[in-house]
Amino acid sequence: MEHTLNEIYEKIKTIKEEVDKVEFRVMSTKSHLDTLEQNLERINKEVLEGFHKVCAKINHLEEEIKKVATALEKIK
C-alpha cells in the first residue's frame, strides 16, 4: 500500500511540474501577445501618419503641377 501511495504521489508531483511548465508557457505567450499587440498598434499609428504625410505631399505636388500648367498656358 505504501508503495502504491508513493507511486501516486510521484505521478501527482510529475503532473504538478508539467502543469507549472504549461502555466509558465501560457504566461510567456500572453506576454508575447501583449508586446505584439502594442507593436501592431504603434505600427498602425505610424503607417497612418505616413499615409497622411504622403497625401499632403501629393496634394502639394498637384498644386505645383497646376501652377506649371497655368504658366505654360500663359506662354502659349
PDB file of C-alpha atoms in Angstrom:
ATOM      1  CA  MET A   1       0.000   0.000   0.000  1.00  0.00           C
ATOM      2  CA  GLU A   2       2.797   2.406   0.880  1.00  0.00           C
ATOM      3  CA  HIS A   3       4.469   1.613  -2.430  1.00  0.00           C
ATOM      4  CA  THR A   4       1.246   2.452  -4.285  1.00  0.00           C
ATOM      5  CA  LEU A   5       0.884   5.708  -2.373  1.00  0.00           C
ATOM      6  CA  ASN A   6       4.445   6.655  -3.270  1.00  0.00           C
ATOM      7  CA  GLU A   7       3.726   5.948  -6.940  1.00  0.00           C
ATOM      8  CA  ILE A   8       0.585   8.061  -6.794  1.00  0.00           C
ATOM      9  CA  TYR A   9       2.498  10.842  -5.044  1.00  0.00           C
ATOM     10  CA  GLU A  10       5.241  10.757  -7.695  1.00  0.00           C
ATOM     11  CA  LYS A  11       2.682  10.848 -10.506  1.00  0.00           C
ATOM     12  CA  ILE A  12       0.895  13.783  -8.893  1.00  0.00           C
ATOM     13  CA  LYS A  13       4.240  15.527  -8.412  1.00  0.00           C
ATOM     14  CA  THR A  14       5.105  14.944 -12.085  1.00  0.00           C
ATOM     15  CA  ILE A  15       1.706  16.253 -13.175  1.00  0.00           C
ATOM     16  CA  LYS A  16       2.174  19.352 -10.983  1.00  0.00           C
ATOM     17  CA  GLU A  17       5.586  20.001 -12.558  1.00  0.00           C
ATOM     18  CA  GLU A  18       4.108  19.683 -16.046  1.00  0.00           C
ATOM     19  CA  VAL A  19       1.230  21.996 -15.119  1.00  0.00           C
ATOM     20  CA  ASP A  20       3.761  24.530 -13.829  1.00  0.00           C
ATOM     21  CA  LYS A  21       5.645  24.331 -17.142  1.00  0.00           C
ATOM     22  CA  VAL A  22       2.435  24.814 -19.100  1.00  0.00           C
ATOM     23  CA  GLU A  23       1.446  27.740 -16.871  1.00  0.00           C
ATOM     24  CA  PHE A  24       4.836  29.365 -17.490  1.00  0.00           C
ATOM     25  CA  ARG A  25       4.428  28.889 -21.242  1.00  0.00           C
ATOM     26  CA  VAL A  26       0.934  30.356 -21.150  1.00  0.00           C
ATOM     27  CA  MET A  27       2.147  33.401 -19.213  1.00  0.00           C
ATOM     28  CA  SER A  28       5.096  33.783 -21.578  1.00  0.00           C
ATOM     29  CA  THR A  29       2.791  33.533 -24.590  1.00  0.00           C
ATOM     30  CA  LYS A  30       0.449  36.118 -23.059  1.00  0.00           C
ATOM     31  CA  SER A  31       3.387  38.455 -22.538  1.00  0.00           C
ATOM     32  CA  HIS A  32       4.481  37.967 -26.158  1.00  0.00           C
ATOM     33  CA  LEU A  33       0.935  38.607 -27.386  1.00  0.00           C
ATOM     34  CA  ASP A  34       0.701  41.804 -25.320  1.00  0.00           C
ATOM     35  CA  THR A  35       4.003  43.006 -26.771  1.00  0.00           C
ATOM     36  CA  LEU A  36       2.854  42.069 -30.264  1.00  0.00           C
ATOM     37  CA  GLU A  37      -0.414  43.960 -29.790  1.00  0.00           C
ATOM     38  CA  GLN A  38       1.449  47.078 -28.631  1.00  0.00           C
ATOM     39  CA  ASN A  39       3.824  46.858 -31.596  1.00  0.00           C
ATOM     40  CA  LEU A  40       0.938  46.435 -34.040  1.00  0.00           C
ATOM     41  CA  GLU A  41      -0.827  49.479 -32.581  1.00  0.00           C
ATOM     42  CA  ARG A  42       2.382  51.511 -32.914  1.00  0.00           C
ATOM     43  CA  ILE A  43       2.931  50.312 -36.483  1.00  0.00           C
ATOM     44  CA  ASN A  44      -0.693  51.101 -37.359  1.00  0.00           C
ATOM     45  CA  LYS A  45      -0.300  54.623 -35.999  1.00  0.00           C
ATOM     46  CA  GLU A  46       2.976  55.152 -37.877  1.00  0.00           C
ATOM     47  CA  VAL A  47       1.512  53.825 -41.136  1.00  0.00           C
ATOM     48  CA  LEU A  48      -1.469  56.172 -40.844  1.00  0.00           C
ATOM     49  CA  GLU A  49       0.809  59.119 -40.087  1.00  0.00           C
ATOM     50  CA  GLY A  50       2.973  58.184 -43.081  1.00  0.00           C
ATOM     51  CA  PHE A  51      -0.108  57.900 -45.276  1.00  0.00           C
ATOM     52  CA  HIS A  52      -1.237  61.390 -44.254  1.00  0.00           C
ATOM     53  CA  LYS A  53       2.230  62.788 -44.994  1.00  0.00           C
ATOM     54  CA  VAL A  54       2.238  61.158 -48.434  1.00  0.00           C
ATOM     55  CA  CYS A  55      -1.256  62.519 -49.147  1.00  0.00           C
ATOM     56  CA  ALA A  56      -0.134  66.007 -48.126  1.00  0.00           C
ATOM     57  CA  LYS A  57       2.891  65.774 -50.428  1.00  0.00           C
ATOM     58  CA  ILE A  58       0.713  64.545 -53.302  1.00  0.00           C
ATOM     59  CA  ASN A  59      -1.665  67.474 -52.752  1.00  0.00           C
ATOM     60  CA  HIS A  60       1.293  69.864 -52.730  1.00  0.00           C
ATOM     61  CA  LEU A  61       2.622  68.353 -55.973  1.00  0.00           C
ATOM     62  CA  GLU A  62      -0.814  68.678 -57.579  1.00  0.00           C
ATOM     63  CA  GLU A  63      -0.810  72.380 -56.712  1.00  0.00           C
ATOM     64  CA  GLU A  64       2.684  72.782 -58.170  1.00  0.00           C
ATOM     65  CA  ILE A  65       1.622  70.956 -61.358  1.00  0.00           C
ATOM     66  CA  LYS A  66      -1.389  73.277 -61.662  1.00  0.00           C
ATOM     67  CA  LYS A  67       0.924  76.290 -61.314  1.00  0.00           C
ATOM     68  CA  VAL A  68       3.242  74.924 -64.011  1.00  0.00           C
ATOM     69  CA  ALA A  69       0.277  74.157 -66.279  1.00  0.00           C
ATOM     70  CA  THR A  70      -1.043  77.689 -65.792  1.00  0.00           C
ATOM     71  CA  ALA A  71       2.388  79.138 -66.562  1.00  0.00           C
ATOM     72  CA  LEU A  72       2.620  77.016 -69.730  1.00  0.00           C
ATOM     73  CA  GLU A  73      -0.822  78.179 -70.837  1.00  0.00           C
ATOM     74  CA  LYS A  74       0.289  81.789 -70.440  1.00  0.00           C
ATOM     75  CA  ILE A  75       3.383  81.119 -72.547  1.00  0.00           C
ATOM     76  CA  LYS A  76       1.315  79.654 -75.409  1.00  0.00           C
TER      77      LYS A  76
END
